[in-house]
Short mmCIF file of C-alpha atoms and ligand atoms in Angstrom, two decimals:
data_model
loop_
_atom_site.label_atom_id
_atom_site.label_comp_id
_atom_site.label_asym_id
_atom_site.label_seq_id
_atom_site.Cartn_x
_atom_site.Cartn_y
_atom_site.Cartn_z
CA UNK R 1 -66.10 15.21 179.08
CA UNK R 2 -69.41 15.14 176.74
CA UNK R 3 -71.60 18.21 177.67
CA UNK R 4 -74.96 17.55 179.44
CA UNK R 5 -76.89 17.54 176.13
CA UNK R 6 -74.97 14.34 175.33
CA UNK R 7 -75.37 10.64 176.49
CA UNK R 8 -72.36 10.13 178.66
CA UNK R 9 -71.45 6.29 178.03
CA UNK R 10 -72.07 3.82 174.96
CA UNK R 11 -74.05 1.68 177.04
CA UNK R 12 -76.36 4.11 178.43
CA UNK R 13 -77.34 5.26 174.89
CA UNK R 14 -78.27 1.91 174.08
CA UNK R 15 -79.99 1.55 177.02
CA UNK R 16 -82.15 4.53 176.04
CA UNK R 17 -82.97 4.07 172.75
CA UNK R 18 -83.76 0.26 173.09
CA UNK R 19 -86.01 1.32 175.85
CA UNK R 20 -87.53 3.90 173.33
CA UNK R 21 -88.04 0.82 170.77
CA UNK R 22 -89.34 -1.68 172.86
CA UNK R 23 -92.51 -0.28 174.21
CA UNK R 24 -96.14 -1.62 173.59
CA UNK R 25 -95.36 -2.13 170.25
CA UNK R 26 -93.55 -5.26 170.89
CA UNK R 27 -95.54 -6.63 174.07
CA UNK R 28 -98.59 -6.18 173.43
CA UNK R 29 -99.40 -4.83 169.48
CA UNK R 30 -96.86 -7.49 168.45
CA UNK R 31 -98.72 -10.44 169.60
CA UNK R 32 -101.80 -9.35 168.33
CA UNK R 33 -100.92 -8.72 165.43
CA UNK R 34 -99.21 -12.04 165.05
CA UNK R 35 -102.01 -13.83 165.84
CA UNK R 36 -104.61 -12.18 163.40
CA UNK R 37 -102.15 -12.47 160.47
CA UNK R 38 -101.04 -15.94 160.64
CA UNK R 39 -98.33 -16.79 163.48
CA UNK R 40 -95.02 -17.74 162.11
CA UNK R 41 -95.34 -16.27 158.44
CA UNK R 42 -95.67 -12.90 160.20
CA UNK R 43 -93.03 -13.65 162.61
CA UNK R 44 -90.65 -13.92 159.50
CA UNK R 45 -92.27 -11.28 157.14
CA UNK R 46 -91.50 -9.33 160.39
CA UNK R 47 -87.90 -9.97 160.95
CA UNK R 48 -87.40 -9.39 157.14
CA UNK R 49 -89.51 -5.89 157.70
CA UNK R 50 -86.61 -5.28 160.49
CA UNK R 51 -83.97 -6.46 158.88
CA UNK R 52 -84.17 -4.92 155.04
CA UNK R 53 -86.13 -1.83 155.64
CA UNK R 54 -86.25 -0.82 159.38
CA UNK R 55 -82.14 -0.85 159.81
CA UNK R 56 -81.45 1.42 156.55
CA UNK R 57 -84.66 3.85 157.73
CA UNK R 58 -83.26 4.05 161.46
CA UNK R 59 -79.83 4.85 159.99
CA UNK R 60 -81.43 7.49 157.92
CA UNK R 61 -82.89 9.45 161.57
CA UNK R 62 -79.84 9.08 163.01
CA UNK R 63 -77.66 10.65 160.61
CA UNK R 64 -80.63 13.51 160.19
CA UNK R 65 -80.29 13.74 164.26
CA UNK R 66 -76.66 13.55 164.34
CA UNK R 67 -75.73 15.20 161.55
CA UNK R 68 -77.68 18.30 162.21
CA UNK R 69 -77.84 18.35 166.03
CA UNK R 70 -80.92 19.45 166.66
CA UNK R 71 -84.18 19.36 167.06
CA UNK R 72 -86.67 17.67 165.30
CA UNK R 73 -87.45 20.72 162.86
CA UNK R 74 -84.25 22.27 163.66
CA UNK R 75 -82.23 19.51 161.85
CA UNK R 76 -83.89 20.55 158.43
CA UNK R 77 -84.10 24.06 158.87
CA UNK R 78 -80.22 24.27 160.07
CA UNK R 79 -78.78 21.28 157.28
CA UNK R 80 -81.21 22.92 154.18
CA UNK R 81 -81.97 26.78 155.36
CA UNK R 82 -84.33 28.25 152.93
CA UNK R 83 -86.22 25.02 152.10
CA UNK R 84 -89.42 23.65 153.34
CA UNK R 85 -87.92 20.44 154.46
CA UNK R 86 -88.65 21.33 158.09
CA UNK R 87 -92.52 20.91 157.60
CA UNK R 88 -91.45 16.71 157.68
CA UNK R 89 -89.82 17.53 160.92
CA UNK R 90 -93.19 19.57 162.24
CA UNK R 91 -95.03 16.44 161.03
CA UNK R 92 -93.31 14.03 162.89
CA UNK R 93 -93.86 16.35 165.91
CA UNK R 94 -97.44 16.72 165.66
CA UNK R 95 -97.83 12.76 165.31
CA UNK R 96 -95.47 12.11 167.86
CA UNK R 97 -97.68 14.62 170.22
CA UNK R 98 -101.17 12.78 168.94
CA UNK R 99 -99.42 9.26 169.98
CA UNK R 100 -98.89 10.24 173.36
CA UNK R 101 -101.65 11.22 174.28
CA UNK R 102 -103.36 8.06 174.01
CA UNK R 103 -100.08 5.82 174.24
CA UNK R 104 -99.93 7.88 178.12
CA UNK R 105 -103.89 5.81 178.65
CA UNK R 106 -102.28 2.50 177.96
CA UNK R 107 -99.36 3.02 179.83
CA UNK R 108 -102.09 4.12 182.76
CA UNK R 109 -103.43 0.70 182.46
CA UNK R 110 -100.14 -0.87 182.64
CA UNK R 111 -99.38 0.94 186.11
CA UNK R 112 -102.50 0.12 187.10
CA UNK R 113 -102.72 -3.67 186.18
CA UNK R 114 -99.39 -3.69 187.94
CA UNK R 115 -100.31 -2.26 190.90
CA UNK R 116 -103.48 -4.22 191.20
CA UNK R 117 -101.74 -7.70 190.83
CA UNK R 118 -99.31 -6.46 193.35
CA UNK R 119 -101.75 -5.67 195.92
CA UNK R 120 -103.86 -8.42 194.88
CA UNK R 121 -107.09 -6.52 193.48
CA UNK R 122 -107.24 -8.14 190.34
CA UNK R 123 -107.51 -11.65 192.25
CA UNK R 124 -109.49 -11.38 194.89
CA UNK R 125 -113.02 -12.42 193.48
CA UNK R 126 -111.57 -16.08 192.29
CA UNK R 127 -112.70 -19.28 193.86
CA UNK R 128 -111.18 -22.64 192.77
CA UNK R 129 -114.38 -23.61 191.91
CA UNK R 130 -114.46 -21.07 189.26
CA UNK R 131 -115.20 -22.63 185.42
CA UNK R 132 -113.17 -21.38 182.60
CA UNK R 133 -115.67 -19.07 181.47
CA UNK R 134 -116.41 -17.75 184.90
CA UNK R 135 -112.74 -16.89 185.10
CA UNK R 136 -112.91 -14.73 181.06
CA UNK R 137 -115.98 -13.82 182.55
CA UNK R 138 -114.31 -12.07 185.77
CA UNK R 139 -111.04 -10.58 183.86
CA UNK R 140 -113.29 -8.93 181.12
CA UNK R 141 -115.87 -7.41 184.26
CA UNK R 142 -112.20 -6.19 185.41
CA UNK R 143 -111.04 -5.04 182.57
CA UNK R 144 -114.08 -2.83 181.86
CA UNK R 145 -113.86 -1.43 185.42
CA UNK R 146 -110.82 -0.66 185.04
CA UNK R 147 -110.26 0.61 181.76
CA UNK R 148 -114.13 1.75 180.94
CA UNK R 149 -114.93 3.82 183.92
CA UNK R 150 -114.58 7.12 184.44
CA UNK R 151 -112.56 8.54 186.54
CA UNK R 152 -110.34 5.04 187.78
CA UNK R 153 -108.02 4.96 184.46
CA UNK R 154 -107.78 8.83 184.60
CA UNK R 155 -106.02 8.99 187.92
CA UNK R 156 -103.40 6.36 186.35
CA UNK R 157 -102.64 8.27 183.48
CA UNK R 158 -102.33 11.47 185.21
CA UNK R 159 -99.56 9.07 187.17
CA UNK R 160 -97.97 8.17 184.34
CA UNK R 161 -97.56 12.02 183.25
CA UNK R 162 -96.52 12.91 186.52
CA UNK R 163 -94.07 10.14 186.50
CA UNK R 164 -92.95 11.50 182.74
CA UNK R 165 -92.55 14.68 183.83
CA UNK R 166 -89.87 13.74 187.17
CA UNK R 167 -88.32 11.95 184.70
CA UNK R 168 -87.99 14.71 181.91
CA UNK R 169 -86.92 17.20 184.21
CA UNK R 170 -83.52 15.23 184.81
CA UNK R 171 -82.99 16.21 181.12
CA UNK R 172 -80.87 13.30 179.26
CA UNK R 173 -78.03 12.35 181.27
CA UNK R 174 -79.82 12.42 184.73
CA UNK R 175 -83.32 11.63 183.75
CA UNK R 176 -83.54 9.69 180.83
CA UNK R 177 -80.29 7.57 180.75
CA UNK R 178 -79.53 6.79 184.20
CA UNK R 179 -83.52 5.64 184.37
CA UNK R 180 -83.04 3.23 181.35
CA UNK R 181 -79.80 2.01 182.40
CA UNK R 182 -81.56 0.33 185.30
CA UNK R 183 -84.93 -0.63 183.64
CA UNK R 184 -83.76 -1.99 180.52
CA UNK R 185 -81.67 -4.62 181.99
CA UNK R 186 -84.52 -5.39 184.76
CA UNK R 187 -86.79 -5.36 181.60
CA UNK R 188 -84.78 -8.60 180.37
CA UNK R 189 -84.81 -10.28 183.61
CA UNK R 190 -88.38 -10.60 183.81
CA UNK R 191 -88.63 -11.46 179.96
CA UNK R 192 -86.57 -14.48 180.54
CA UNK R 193 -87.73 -15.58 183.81
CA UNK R 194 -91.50 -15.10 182.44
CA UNK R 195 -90.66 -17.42 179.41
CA UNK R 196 -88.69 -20.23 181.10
CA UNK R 197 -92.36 -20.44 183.39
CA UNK R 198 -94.72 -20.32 179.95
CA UNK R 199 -92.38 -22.92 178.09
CA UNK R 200 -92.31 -25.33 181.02
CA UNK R 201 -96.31 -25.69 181.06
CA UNK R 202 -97.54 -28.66 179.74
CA UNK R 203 -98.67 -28.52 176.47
CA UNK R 204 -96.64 -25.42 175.75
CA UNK R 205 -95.18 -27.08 172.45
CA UNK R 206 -98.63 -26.25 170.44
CA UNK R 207 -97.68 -22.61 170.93
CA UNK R 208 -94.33 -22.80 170.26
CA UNK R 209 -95.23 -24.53 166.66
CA UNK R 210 -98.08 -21.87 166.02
CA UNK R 211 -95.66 -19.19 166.51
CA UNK R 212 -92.55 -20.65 165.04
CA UNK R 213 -93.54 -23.03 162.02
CA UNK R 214 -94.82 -20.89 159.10
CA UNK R 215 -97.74 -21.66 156.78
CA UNK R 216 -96.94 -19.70 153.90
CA UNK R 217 -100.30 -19.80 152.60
CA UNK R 218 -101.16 -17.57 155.06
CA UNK R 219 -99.28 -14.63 153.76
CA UNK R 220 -101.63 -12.30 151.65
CA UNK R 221 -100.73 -8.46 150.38
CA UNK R 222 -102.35 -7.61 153.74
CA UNK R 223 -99.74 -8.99 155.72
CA UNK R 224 -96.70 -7.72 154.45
CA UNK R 225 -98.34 -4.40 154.80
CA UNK R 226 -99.18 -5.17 158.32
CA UNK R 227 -95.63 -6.53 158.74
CA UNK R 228 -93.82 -3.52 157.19
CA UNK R 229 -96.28 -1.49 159.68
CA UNK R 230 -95.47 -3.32 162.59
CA UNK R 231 -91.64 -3.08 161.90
CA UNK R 232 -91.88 0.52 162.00
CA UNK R 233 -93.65 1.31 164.79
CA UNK R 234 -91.86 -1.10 167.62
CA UNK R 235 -88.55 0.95 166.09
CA UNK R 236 -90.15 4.03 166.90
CA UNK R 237 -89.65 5.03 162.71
CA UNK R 238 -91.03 8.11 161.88
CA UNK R 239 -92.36 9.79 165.24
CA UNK R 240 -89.25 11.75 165.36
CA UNK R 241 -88.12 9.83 168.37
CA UNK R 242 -84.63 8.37 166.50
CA UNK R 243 -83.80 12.08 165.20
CA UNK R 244 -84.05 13.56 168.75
CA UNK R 245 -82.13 11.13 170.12
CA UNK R 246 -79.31 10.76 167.87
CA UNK R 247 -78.97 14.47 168.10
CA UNK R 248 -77.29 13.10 171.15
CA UNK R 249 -75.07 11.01 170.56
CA UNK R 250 -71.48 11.42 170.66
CA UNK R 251 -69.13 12.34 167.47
CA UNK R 252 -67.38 9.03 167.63
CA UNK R 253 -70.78 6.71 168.38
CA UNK R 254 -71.13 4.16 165.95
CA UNK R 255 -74.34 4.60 163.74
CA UNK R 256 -74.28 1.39 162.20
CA UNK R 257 -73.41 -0.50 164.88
CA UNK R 258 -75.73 0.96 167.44
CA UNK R 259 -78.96 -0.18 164.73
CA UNK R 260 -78.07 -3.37 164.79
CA UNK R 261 -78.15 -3.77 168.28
CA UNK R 262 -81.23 -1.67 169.07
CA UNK R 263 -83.05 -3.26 166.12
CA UNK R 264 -82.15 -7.06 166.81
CA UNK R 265 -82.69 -6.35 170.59
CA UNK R 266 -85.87 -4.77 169.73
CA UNK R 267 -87.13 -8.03 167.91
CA UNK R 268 -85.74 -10.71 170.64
CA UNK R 269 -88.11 -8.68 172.90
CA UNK R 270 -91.05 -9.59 170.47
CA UNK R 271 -89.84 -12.97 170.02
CA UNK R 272 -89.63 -13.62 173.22
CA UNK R 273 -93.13 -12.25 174.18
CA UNK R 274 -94.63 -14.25 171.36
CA UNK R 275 -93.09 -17.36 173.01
CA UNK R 276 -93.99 -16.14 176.32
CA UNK R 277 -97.96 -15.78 175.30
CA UNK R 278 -98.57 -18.27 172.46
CA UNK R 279 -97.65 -21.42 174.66
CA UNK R 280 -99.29 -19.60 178.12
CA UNK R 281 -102.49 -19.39 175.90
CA UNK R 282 -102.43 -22.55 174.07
CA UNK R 283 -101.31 -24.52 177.07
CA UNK R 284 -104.80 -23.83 178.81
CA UNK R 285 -106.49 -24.00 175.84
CA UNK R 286 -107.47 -20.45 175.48
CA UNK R 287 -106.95 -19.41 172.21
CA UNK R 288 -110.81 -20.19 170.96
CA UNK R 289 -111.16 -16.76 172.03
CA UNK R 290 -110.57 -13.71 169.41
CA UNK R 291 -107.28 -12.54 170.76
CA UNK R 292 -107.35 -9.15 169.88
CA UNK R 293 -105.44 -6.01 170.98
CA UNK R 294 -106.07 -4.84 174.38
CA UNK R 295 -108.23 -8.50 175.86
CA UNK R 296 -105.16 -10.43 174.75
CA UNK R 297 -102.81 -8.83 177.63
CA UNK R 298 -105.37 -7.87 179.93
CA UNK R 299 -107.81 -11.02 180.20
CA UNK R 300 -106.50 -13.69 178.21
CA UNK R 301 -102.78 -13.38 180.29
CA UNK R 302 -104.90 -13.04 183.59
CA UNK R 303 -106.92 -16.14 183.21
CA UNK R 304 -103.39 -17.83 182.34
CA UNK R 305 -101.75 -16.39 185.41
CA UNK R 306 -104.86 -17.42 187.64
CA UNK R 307 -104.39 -21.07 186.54
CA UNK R 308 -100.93 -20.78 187.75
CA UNK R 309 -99.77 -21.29 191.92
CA UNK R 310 -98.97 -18.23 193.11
CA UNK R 311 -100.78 -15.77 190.54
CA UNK R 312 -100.04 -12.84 191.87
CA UNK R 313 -95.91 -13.29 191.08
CA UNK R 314 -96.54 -13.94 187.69
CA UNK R 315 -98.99 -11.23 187.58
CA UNK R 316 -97.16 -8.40 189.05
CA UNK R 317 -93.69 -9.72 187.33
CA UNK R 318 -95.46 -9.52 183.88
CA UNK R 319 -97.53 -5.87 184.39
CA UNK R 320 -94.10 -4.82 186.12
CA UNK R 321 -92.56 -5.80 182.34
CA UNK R 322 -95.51 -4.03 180.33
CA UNK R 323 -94.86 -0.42 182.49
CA UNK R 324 -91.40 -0.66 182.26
CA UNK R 325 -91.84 -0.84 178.29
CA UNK R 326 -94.66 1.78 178.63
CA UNK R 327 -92.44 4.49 180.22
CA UNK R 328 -89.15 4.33 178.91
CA UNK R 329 -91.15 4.89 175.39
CA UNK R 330 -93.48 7.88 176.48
CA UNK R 331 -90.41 10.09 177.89
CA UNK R 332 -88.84 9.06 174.59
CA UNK R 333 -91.93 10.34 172.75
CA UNK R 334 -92.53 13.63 174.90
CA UNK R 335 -88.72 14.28 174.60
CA UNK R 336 -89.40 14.88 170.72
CA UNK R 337 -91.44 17.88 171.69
CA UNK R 338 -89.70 19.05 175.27
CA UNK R 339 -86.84 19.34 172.89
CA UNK R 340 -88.19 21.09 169.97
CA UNK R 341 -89.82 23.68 172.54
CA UNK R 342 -85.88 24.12 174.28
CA UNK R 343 -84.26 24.54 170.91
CA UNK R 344 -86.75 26.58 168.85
CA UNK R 345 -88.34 28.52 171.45
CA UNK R 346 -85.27 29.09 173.56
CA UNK R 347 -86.96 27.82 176.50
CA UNK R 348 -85.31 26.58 180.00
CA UNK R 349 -86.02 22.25 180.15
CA UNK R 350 -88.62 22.92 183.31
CA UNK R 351 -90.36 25.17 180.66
CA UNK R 352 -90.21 23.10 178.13
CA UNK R 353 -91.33 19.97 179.80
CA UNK R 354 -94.39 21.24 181.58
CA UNK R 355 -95.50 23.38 178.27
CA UNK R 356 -95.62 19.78 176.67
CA UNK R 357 -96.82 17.73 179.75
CA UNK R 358 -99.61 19.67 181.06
CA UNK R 359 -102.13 19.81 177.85
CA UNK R 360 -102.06 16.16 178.05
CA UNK R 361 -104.07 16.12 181.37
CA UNK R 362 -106.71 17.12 179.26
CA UNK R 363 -105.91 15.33 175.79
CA UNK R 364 -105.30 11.90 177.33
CA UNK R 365 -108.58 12.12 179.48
CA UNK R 366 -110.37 12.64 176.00
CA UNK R 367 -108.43 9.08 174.78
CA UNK R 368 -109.26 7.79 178.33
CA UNK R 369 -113.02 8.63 178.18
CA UNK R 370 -113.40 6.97 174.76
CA UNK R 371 -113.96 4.09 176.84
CA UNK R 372 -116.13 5.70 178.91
CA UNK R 373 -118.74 8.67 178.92
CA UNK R 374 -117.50 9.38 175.32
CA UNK R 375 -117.62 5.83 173.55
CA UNK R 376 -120.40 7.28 171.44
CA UNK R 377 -118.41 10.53 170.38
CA UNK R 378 -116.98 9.35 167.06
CA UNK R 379 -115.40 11.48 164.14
CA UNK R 380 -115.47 9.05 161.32
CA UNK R 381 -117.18 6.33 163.43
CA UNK R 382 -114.32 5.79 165.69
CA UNK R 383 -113.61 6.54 168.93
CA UNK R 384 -110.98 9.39 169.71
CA UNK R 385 -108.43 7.12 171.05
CA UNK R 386 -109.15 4.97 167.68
CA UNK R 387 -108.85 7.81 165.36
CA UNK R 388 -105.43 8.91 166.90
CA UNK R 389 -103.97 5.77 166.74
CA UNK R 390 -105.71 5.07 162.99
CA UNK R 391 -104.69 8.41 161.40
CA UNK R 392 -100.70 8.19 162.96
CA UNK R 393 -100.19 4.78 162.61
CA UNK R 394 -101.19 4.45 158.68
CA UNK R 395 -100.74 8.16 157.94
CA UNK R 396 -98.55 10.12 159.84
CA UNK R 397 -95.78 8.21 160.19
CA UNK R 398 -95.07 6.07 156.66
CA UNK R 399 -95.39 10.40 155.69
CA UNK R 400 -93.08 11.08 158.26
CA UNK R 401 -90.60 8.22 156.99
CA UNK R 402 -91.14 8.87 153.24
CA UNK R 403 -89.71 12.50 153.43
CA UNK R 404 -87.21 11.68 155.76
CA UNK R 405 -85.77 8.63 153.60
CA UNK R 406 -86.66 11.22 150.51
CA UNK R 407 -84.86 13.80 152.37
CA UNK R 408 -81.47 11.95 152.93
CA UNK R 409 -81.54 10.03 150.11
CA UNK R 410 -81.87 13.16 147.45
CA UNK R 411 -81.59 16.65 149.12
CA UNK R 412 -79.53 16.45 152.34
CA UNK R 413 -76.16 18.14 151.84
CA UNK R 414 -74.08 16.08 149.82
CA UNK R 415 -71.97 13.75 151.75
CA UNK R 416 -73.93 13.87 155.13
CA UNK R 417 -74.95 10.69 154.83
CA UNK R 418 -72.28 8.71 154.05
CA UNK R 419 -70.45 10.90 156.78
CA UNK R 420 -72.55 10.01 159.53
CA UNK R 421 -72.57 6.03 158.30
CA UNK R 422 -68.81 6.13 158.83
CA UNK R 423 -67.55 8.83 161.35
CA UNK R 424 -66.53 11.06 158.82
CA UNK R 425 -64.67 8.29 156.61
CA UNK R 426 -62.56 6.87 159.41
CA UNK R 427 -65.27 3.58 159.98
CA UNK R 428 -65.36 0.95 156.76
CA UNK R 429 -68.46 -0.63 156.81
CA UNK R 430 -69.25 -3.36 154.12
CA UNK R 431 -73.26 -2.71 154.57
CA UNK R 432 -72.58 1.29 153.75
CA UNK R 433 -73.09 1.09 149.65
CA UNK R 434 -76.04 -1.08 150.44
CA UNK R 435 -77.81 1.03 153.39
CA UNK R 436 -77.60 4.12 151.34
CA UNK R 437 -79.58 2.30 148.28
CA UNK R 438 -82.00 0.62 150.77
CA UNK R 439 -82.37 4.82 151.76
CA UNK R 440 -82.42 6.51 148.30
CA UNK R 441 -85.03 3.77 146.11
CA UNK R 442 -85.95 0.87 147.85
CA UNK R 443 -87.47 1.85 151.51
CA UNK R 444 -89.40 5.32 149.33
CA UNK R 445 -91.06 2.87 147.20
CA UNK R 446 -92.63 0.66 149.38
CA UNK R 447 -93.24 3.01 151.80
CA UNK R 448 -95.19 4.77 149.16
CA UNK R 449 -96.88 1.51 147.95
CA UNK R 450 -97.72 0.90 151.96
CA UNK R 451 -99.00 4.18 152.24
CA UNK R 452 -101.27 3.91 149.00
CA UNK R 453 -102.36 0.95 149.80
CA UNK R 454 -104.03 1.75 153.13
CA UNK R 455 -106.46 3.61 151.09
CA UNK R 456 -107.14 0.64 147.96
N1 LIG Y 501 -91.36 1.33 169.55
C1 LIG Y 501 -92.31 1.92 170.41
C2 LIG Y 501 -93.26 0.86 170.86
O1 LIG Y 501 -93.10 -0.24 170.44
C3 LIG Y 501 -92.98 2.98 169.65
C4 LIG Y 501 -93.43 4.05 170.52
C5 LIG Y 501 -92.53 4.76 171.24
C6 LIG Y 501 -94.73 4.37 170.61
C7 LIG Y 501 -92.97 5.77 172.05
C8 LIG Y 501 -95.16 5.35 171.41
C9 LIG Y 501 -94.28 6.01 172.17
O2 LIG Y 501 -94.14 1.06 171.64
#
């Protein structure tokens, strides 16, 4: 019997940290990103990003996580006492803490948008009469009510934390893995079900090329970086998430194994959004529009749905998708730092999770208000939410993953690597000789060259 600090079956581990993987990152940065850098040359640089560099770096936090059994610090300072190796775990901390609290605003939207196509809200002021642009025009009037006033997106988040923190205080077994183990699979159900409906529009095929044919003349130094960027962050590399995790897995849980799945599983859920959006949009003819970021999701996909029978369905089933994604990655992300305060503090879980949850109230509603009252506020010309998500995203984390690949590849205790890779020498692996060269030279230098640069 594994003790309660452990994941208790194969499949619910899975469950979990494929839920932590595919949040945001893959329904909703992913397509963005895919359509400002190119469509299908992305989509490969992408998989390649995944593939080559994303596998070998996730191996690398597991066996940190497994290996040393602890928390995010705690691995470092227990597997290399004495050395200041645990200031990359403290990093990865802090940026995991600075990406929740404006990750929690999103995830507020998503409840919200959900809620609002299930009761209707966000439908209620169309007429059939309505012109194309007097449909844009009423999803971006509801967007900025919802997202831009006040208090409205405020009361969502605080949802979402409350919702984090019910969650949380199950602790791993009862909270976090029994919740994944039914979302995740609900979370495919709707995927599928949302593309057969996109891909049986008419005109649907124009989308399908633009995301699936490359134009390799599209492909500039920017977009590998982008790419490599991307890759990272819908694995949930370098936030600490992978190291907390692993720290509980089983003994006999296969390292290699489990990145493969979580990784491929983790791009068929961006694949399939991109061919659940690019036909939707081309298909009504939609993509004139600069589909950027946060209007790609929540107007562009609402004008689709509206030109659909029976919007609200499509609606509700697609925001239903977005919050699962949402919350199964926040309580992965708070769990980095519930856990660090229960190991290095010696603190009970309850604690530990409302030390961590209850500071957000007030750092989220800072991220929140950079829409509103506080759009002006900026500390380098950006927004607060902007600056978080700037300064983690191109900073924090490639940091985080340079010392950690650094770490493992160089420093760690001798054989813990190749330990962890193969259960203590009783798994052969073919990739194992290759995954530990990806960790010692290849992944440092381009994530160095990434990381430099951001800043040429
Ligand atoms: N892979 C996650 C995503 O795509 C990364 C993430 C996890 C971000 C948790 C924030 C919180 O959204």
């Amino acid at each position: 019997m594994a003790s309660k600090n452990e994941f208790g079956t194969k499949i619910g581990l899975i469950a979990a940290t494929v839920g932590s993987a595919v949040g945001l990152g893959n329904v909703w940065r992913f397509p963005a990103e895919t359509q400002t850098n190119g469509g299908a040359a992305f989509l490969l640089l992408y998989i390649l990003c995944v593939l080559l560099l994303g596998i070998p770096v996730m191996l690398a936090e597991f066996s940190l996580g497994r290996g040393g059994r602890s928390d995010t610090i705690g691995v470092f300072k227990k597997l290399s006492p004495g050395s200041k190796w645990w200031l990359t775990g403290l990093l990865a901390v802090i940026a995991s803490y600075i990406i929740i609290c404006y990750y929690m605003v999103v995830a507020g939207w998503t409840l919200e948008y959900f809620i609002e196509s299930v009761s209707g809200g966000l439908y209620d002021s169309l007429t059939d009469a309505d012109s194309a642009e007097a449909l844009h025009g009423t999803f971006a009037a509801k967007m900025d009510e919802y997202v831009s006033s006040d208090m409205r997106p405020l009361l969502f988040t605080y949802a979402m934390i409350a919702l984090n923190i019910a969650v949380l205080l199950g602790g791993v077994r009862k909270g976090i893995e029994n919740l994944s183990n039914v979302l995740m699979p609900l979370l495919f159900v709707i995927l599928l079900v949302l593309c057969f409906i996109t891909l049986s529009l008419p005109g649907s095929g124009e989308g399908v090329k633009f995301f699936l044919t490359p134009d390799f003349s599209r492909i500039t130094p920017a977009t590998v970086v982008n790419a490599l960027g991307q890759a990272f962050f819908s694995l949930s590399l370098g936030m600490g998430i992978l190291i907390t995790y692993s720290s509980y897995y089983p003994g006999d849980t296969k390292l290699v194994n489990t990145s493969v799945i979580v990784s491929l599983l983790s791009l068929l859920v961006a694949v399939l959004m991109g061919l659940i959006i690019f036909p939707a949009v081309k298909s009504f003819g939609l993509d004139s529009e600069p589909l950027k970021g946060a209007t790609l999701v929540f107007v562009t996909l609402p004008e689709v749905f509206a030109n659909l029978p029976a919007p609200q369905v499509w609606s509700s089933l697609f925001f239903l998708l977005l919050l699962v994604a949402a919350l199964t990655s926040t309580i992965s992300i708070a769990e980095v730092s519930v856990k660090m305060m229960i190991d290095r503090f010696r603190l009970s879980r309850k604690a530990g999770v409302l030390i961590v949850m209850l500071p957000l109230l007030a750092l989220s509603a800072v991220c929140s208000l950079s829409f509103g009252s506080l759009s002006d506020f900026r500390i380098f010309g950006l927004t607060v939410f902007d600056l978080f998500d700037h300064i983690t995203t191109n900073v924090f984390l490639p940091l985080v993953s340079l010392g950690v690949c650094i770490y493992m590849g160089w420093f760690a205790p001798k054989h813990l690597l190749s330990d962890e890779l193969s259960n203590k020498g009783t798994l052969r692996s073919p990739l194992t000789g290759s995954i530990q060269f990806i960790i010692k030279y290849v992944a440092p230098i381009l994530i160095a060259t990434i990381l430099i640069s951001n800043y040429l």
